[in-house]
Short mmCIF file of C-alpha atoms (C1' of nucleotides) in Angstrom, two decimals:
data_model
loop_
_atom_site.label_atom_id
_atom_site.label_comp_id
_atom_site.label_asym_id
_atom_site.label_seq_id
_atom_site.Cartn_x
_atom_site.Cartn_y
_atom_site.Cartn_z
CA MET A 1453 -18.33 -190.20 -64.15
CA ALA A 1454 -21.08 -187.79 -64.95
CA ASP A 1455 -20.21 -184.39 -66.36
CA PHE A 1456 -20.11 -181.50 -63.96
CA LYS A 1457 -23.44 -179.79 -63.52
CA ASP A 1458 -23.41 -176.03 -63.80
CA LEU A 1459 -23.32 -174.12 -60.56
CA ASP A 1460 -25.93 -171.39 -60.32
CA PRO A 1461 -23.72 -168.32 -60.76
CA LEU A 1462 -25.99 -166.30 -58.53
CA LEU A 1463 -25.21 -168.60 -55.64
CA HIS A 1464 -21.62 -169.28 -56.55
CA SER A 1465 -20.38 -166.13 -54.91
CA GLN A 1466 -18.93 -166.17 -51.44
CA LEU A 1467 -21.01 -163.34 -50.07
CA ARG A 1468 -24.30 -164.24 -51.70
CA LEU A 1469 -23.85 -167.85 -50.64
CA ALA A 1470 -23.16 -166.77 -47.07
CA VAL A 1471 -26.27 -164.63 -47.07
CA MET A 1472 -28.37 -167.50 -48.34
CA SER A 1473 -26.76 -169.85 -45.89
CA LEU A 1474 -27.75 -167.56 -43.05
CA LEU A 1475 -31.27 -167.13 -44.31
CA VAL A 1476 -31.77 -170.85 -44.71
CA SER A 1477 -31.30 -171.34 -41.01
CA VAL A 1478 -32.81 -168.22 -39.50
CA LYS A 1479 -35.60 -167.57 -42.00
CA SER A 1480 -35.44 -163.82 -41.41
CA ALA A 1481 -32.57 -161.47 -40.72
CA GLU A 1482 -31.73 -157.81 -40.61
CA PHE A 1483 -29.22 -156.09 -42.83
CA VAL A 1484 -26.90 -155.23 -39.98
CA TYR A 1485 -26.99 -158.75 -38.60
CA ILE A 1486 -26.12 -160.22 -41.98
CA LYS A 1487 -23.41 -157.65 -42.43
CA GLU A 1488 -21.80 -158.64 -39.16
CA LYS A 1489 -22.10 -162.37 -39.66
CA THR A 1490 -20.63 -162.22 -43.13
CA ASN A 1491 -18.02 -159.53 -42.46
CA ALA A 1492 -19.14 -157.78 -45.60
CA THR A 1493 -18.99 -154.09 -46.25
CA ALA A 1494 -22.37 -152.40 -46.38
CA GLY A 1495 -21.93 -151.46 -50.01
CA ASN A 1496 -21.06 -154.93 -51.15
CA LEU A 1497 -23.86 -156.44 -49.11
CA SER A 1498 -26.35 -153.95 -50.45
CA VAL A 1499 -25.45 -154.88 -54.02
CA GLN A 1500 -25.56 -158.61 -53.41
CA ILE A 1501 -28.84 -158.47 -51.53
CA ASP A 1502 -30.25 -156.59 -54.46
CA LYS A 1503 -29.18 -159.33 -56.83
CA LEU A 1504 -30.69 -162.05 -54.70
CA SER A 1505 -33.85 -160.04 -54.41
CA THR A 1506 -34.08 -159.34 -58.13
CA ALA A 1507 -33.67 -163.06 -58.76
CA GLY A 1508 -36.53 -163.78 -56.41
CA TYR A 1509 -34.31 -165.75 -54.07
CA ILE A 1510 -35.01 -163.50 -51.12
CA GLU A 1511 -37.66 -161.03 -50.06
CA VAL A 1512 -36.53 -157.67 -48.80
CA GLU A 1513 -38.64 -155.50 -46.55
CA LYS A 1514 -37.71 -151.94 -45.79
CA SER A 1515 -39.17 -150.40 -42.69
CA PHE A 1516 -38.01 -148.45 -39.65
CA LYS A 1517 -36.74 -149.50 -36.27
CA GLY A 1518 -37.62 -146.43 -34.24
CA LYS A 1519 -36.26 -143.75 -36.49
CA LYS A 1520 -33.56 -145.76 -38.24
CA PRO A 1521 -34.07 -147.57 -41.50
CA LEU A 1522 -34.38 -151.30 -41.17
CA THR A 1523 -33.89 -153.77 -43.98
CA THR A 1524 -35.12 -157.27 -43.32
CA CYS A 1525 -34.50 -160.25 -45.57
CA LYS A 1526 -36.06 -163.64 -45.78
CA ILE A 1527 -35.50 -166.49 -48.15
CA THR A 1528 -38.25 -167.38 -50.62
CA LYS A 1529 -39.35 -170.83 -51.68
CA LYS A 1530 -37.61 -170.29 -54.98
CA GLY A 1531 -34.47 -169.28 -53.14
CA LEU A 1532 -34.56 -172.33 -50.95
CA GLN A 1533 -34.96 -174.58 -53.96
CA ALA A 1534 -32.11 -172.88 -55.78
CA PHE A 1535 -29.94 -173.24 -52.71
CA GLU A 1536 -30.68 -176.92 -52.46
CA GLU A 1537 -29.98 -177.51 -56.12
CA TYR A 1538 -26.74 -175.60 -55.82
CA VAL A 1539 -25.63 -177.70 -52.88
CA ASN A 1540 -26.48 -180.88 -54.76
CA ALA A 1541 -24.59 -179.81 -57.83
CA LEU A 1542 -21.66 -178.77 -55.72
CA GLN A 1543 -21.38 -182.15 -54.04
CA GLN A 1544 -20.10 -183.54 -57.28
CA TYR A 1545 -17.21 -181.15 -57.30
CA ILE A 1546 -16.10 -181.64 -53.75
CA ARG A 1547 -16.54 -185.29 -52.97
CA LYS A 1548 -13.15 -186.89 -53.05
CA MET B 299 -22.34 -169.80 -35.04
CA ALA B 300 -18.83 -169.19 -36.23
CA ASP B 301 -18.22 -166.55 -38.86
CA PHE B 302 -17.88 -167.70 -42.42
CA LYS B 303 -14.36 -168.63 -43.36
CA ASP B 304 -13.05 -167.14 -46.58
CA LEU B 305 -13.21 -169.36 -49.62
CA ASP B 306 -9.97 -169.56 -51.56
CA PRO B 307 -10.87 -167.43 -54.57
CA LEU B 308 -8.62 -169.51 -56.75
CA LEU B 309 -10.74 -172.54 -56.10
CA HIS B 310 -14.06 -170.76 -55.91
CA SER B 311 -14.51 -170.77 -59.65
CA GLN B 312 -16.61 -173.36 -61.35
CA LEU B 313 -14.07 -174.34 -63.97
CA ARG B 314 -11.00 -174.30 -61.75
CA LEU B 315 -12.84 -176.26 -59.11
CA ALA B 316 -13.92 -178.82 -61.70
CA VAL B 317 -10.34 -179.16 -62.90
CA MET B 318 -9.11 -179.67 -59.36
CA SER B 319 -11.91 -182.09 -58.65
CA LEU B 320 -10.87 -184.17 -61.64
CA LEU B 321 -7.23 -184.08 -60.70
CA VAL B 322 -7.91 -185.11 -57.14
CA SER B 323 -9.34 -188.38 -58.34
CA VAL B 324 -7.25 -189.19 -61.39
CA LYS B 325 -3.92 -187.71 -60.31
CA SER B 326 -2.94 -186.94 -63.91
CA ALA B 327 -4.96 -185.84 -66.89
CA GLU B 328 -4.52 -184.47 -70.38
CA PHE B 329 -5.74 -181.08 -71.53
CA VAL B 330 -8.21 -182.54 -73.98
CA TYR B 331 -9.63 -184.94 -71.43
CA ILE B 332 -10.16 -182.16 -68.92
CA LYS B 333 -11.69 -180.01 -71.61
CA GLU B 334 -14.21 -182.69 -72.45
CA LYS B 335 -15.08 -183.56 -68.88
CA THR B 336 -15.60 -179.94 -67.91
CA ASN B 337 -17.24 -178.79 -71.15
CA ALA B 338 -14.92 -175.83 -71.15
CA THR B 339 -13.68 -174.00 -74.18
CA ALA B 340 -9.99 -174.46 -74.86
CA GLY B 341 -9.27 -170.79 -74.30
CA ASN B 342 -10.96 -170.64 -70.96
CA LEU B 343 -9.36 -173.87 -69.84
CA SER B 344 -5.94 -172.70 -70.93
CA VAL B 345 -6.28 -169.55 -68.85
CA GLN B 346 -7.57 -171.35 -65.77
CA ILE B 347 -4.94 -174.07 -65.93
CA ASP B 348 -2.38 -171.34 -66.09
CA LYS B 349 -3.73 -169.77 -62.92
CA LEU B 350 -3.75 -173.04 -61.05
CA SER B 351 -0.24 -173.71 -62.24
CA THR B 352 1.03 -170.26 -61.28
CA ALA B 353 -0.44 -170.79 -57.82
CA GLY B 354 1.43 -174.06 -57.53
CA TYR B 355 -1.79 -176.02 -57.23
CA ILE B 356 -1.07 -178.13 -60.28
CA GLU B 357 1.94 -179.13 -62.31
CA VAL B 358 1.75 -178.77 -66.06
CA GLU B 359 3.91 -180.76 -68.42
CA LYS B 360 4.07 -179.96 -72.10
CA SER B 361 5.22 -182.68 -74.41
CA PHE B 362 4.14 -184.33 -77.64
CA LYS B 363 1.84 -187.22 -78.38
CA GLY B 364 3.22 -188.29 -81.73
CA LYS B 365 3.42 -184.96 -83.47
CA LYS B 366 0.69 -183.18 -81.58
CA PRO B 367 1.25 -181.07 -78.51
CA LEU B 368 0.23 -182.70 -75.28
CA THR B 369 -0.44 -180.85 -72.06
CA THR B 370 -0.62 -183.00 -68.97
CA CYS B 371 -1.70 -181.80 -65.55
CA LYS B 372 -1.35 -183.24 -62.13
CA ILE B 373 -2.27 -181.90 -58.75
CA THR B 374 0.49 -180.92 -56.34
CA LYS B 375 0.60 -181.48 -52.61
CA LYS B 376 -0.09 -177.80 -52.12
CA GLY B 377 -3.04 -178.04 -54.46
CA LEU B 378 -4.45 -181.00 -52.64
CA GLN B 379 -4.17 -179.22 -49.33
CA ALA B 380 -5.81 -176.11 -50.72
CA PHE B 381 -8.60 -178.22 -52.13
CA GLU B 382 -9.21 -179.89 -48.81
CA GLU B 383 -9.23 -176.62 -46.96
CA TYR B 384 -11.62 -175.17 -49.48
CA VAL B 385 -13.98 -178.08 -49.07
CA ASN B 386 -13.86 -177.75 -45.31
CA ALA B 387 -14.55 -174.04 -45.40
CA LEU B 388 -17.36 -174.61 -47.84
CA GLN B 389 -19.10 -177.08 -45.58
CA GLN B 390 -20.04 -174.24 -43.32
CA TYR B 391 -21.88 -172.49 -46.09
CA ILE B 392 -23.85 -175.43 -47.34
CA ARG B 393 -24.89 -177.41 -44.32
CA LYS B 394 -28.53 -176.76 -43.71
"C1'" DC C 1223 -26.28 -124.73 -30.07
"C1'" DA C 1224 -23.56 -126.05 -33.74
"C1'" DT C 1225 -20.63 -129.39 -35.52
"C1'" DA C 1226 -18.68 -133.94 -35.46
"C1'" DT C 1227 -19.66 -138.74 -35.53
"C1'" DT C 1228 -22.42 -142.79 -36.04
"C1'" DT C 1229 -26.01 -145.59 -38.20
"C1'" DG C 1230 -28.00 -147.69 -42.04
"C1'" DG C 1231 -27.85 -147.87 -45.95
"C1'" DT C 1232 -27.34 -146.67 -51.70
"C1'" DT C 1233 -24.84 -145.31 -55.80
"C1'" DT C 1234 -21.01 -145.08 -58.60
"C1'" DA C 1235 -16.30 -146.17 -59.86
"C1'" DT C 1236 -12.56 -149.37 -60.10
"C1'" DA C 1237 -10.37 -153.80 -60.07
"C1'" DA C 1238 -10.50 -158.47 -60.99
"C1'" DA C 1239 -12.44 -162.49 -63.14
"C1'" DA C 1240 -14.62 -165.24 -66.54
"C1'" DT C 1241 -15.54 -165.94 -71.10
"C1'" DA C 1242 -15.42 -165.55 -75.99
"C1'" DA C 1243 -13.22 -164.58 -80.12
"C1'" DA C 1244 -9.28 -164.47 -82.78
"C1'" DC C 1245 -5.04 -166.30 -83.71
"C1'" DT C 1246 -0.80 -169.65 -84.03
"C1'" DA C 1247 1.50 -173.69 -85.43
"C1'" DC C 1248 1.35 -177.76 -87.04
"C1'" DT C 1249 -1.05 -182.09 -89.14
"C1'" DT C 1250 -4.08 -184.70 -91.69
"C1'" DT C 1251 -7.12 -185.43 -95.38
"C1'" DA C 1252 -9.23 -184.66 -99.89
"C1'" DT D 923 -1.99 -177.83 -102.54
"C1'" DA D 924 -5.78 -176.08 -100.43
"C1'" DA D 925 -9.17 -177.03 -96.78
"C1'" DA D 926 -10.13 -178.65 -92.43
"C1'" DG D 927 -8.85 -180.44 -87.97
"C1'" DT D 928 -6.07 -180.62 -83.52
"C1'" DA D 929 -4.17 -178.57 -79.57
"C1'" DG D 930 -3.58 -175.15 -77.72
"C1'" DT D 931 -2.38 -169.56 -76.60
"C1'" DT D 932 -3.24 -164.66 -76.68
"C1'" DT D 933 -6.00 -160.81 -76.62
"C1'" DA D 934 -10.37 -158.45 -76.21
"C1'" DT D 935 -14.84 -158.10 -74.23
"C1'" DT D 936 -18.19 -158.81 -70.84
"C1'" DT D 937 -19.49 -159.73 -66.35
"C1'" DT D 938 -18.66 -159.69 -61.35
"C1'" DA D 939 -17.03 -158.38 -57.17
"C1'" DT D 940 -15.34 -154.97 -54.36
"C1'" DA D 941 -14.20 -150.52 -52.69
"C1'" DA D 942 -14.87 -145.83 -52.31
"C1'" DA D 943 -17.78 -142.07 -52.14
"C1'" DC D 944 -21.97 -140.40 -50.97
"C1'" DC D 945 -26.71 -139.47 -48.58
"C1'" DA D 946 -30.14 -138.69 -44.94
"C1'" DA D 947 -31.20 -138.87 -40.52
"C1'" DA D 948 -29.93 -139.48 -35.60
"C1'" DT D 949 -27.09 -139.02 -31.76
"C1'" DA D 950 -23.26 -137.49 -29.14
"C1'" DT D 951 -19.68 -133.83 -27.89
"C1'" DG D 952 -17.44 -129.45 -26.72
#
DNA sequence: CATATTTGGTTTATAAAATAAACTACTTTA
DNA sequence: TAAAGTAGTTTATTTTATAAACCAAATATG
């Protein structure tokens, strides 16, 4: 049996993984939408989005919807690759 | 799309998950063996094994191999169930 | 009209987790 | 008999995650 590959710690977090999971399928999503889908608090989500953004895994665009702030996220190529590698590494842990 | 199910925080840890993953397949393993397979430090492993044991996910038996201490771990029914649930919940996050 | 309340967040503080370092107890080897 | 190794545990430190507090603007309410 091969040794366990390290799991990207940036992705091995429930909330960040959920965010990435969403972004993989929808390609672009608003803060509020992500917040609802993930059941996260705004504060927590804000922090985790920041981390993903700093890592270059997602792109964050701040604009306005009418007069309200609007934060839109989309996954980057780097993020997609990291996600795929994470999933591959993880398979080793969870296949019975 | 259904909301994301919570991931058992006890299992959502690289080292603890690796330990459980090992125990699922081998059914019983020694401390040193687990340590080598997971590349963990003894201290870290000791702590994480303790947590899994306290949760009732594994059973820990302390004996002696000759004159050296021997810690043997095996997964419990509860642990196996938790592992399976974790894997199921996780699927939702990682299917593309 | 003024004052709550809601929206869409960010910042900061606290709690929990992971990890590393130090230590224990004993054994083996030189 | 001193040094080094084995098999761990305990404690301290660092990192993370989460919650609580806050902010600015908009909208609703009496």
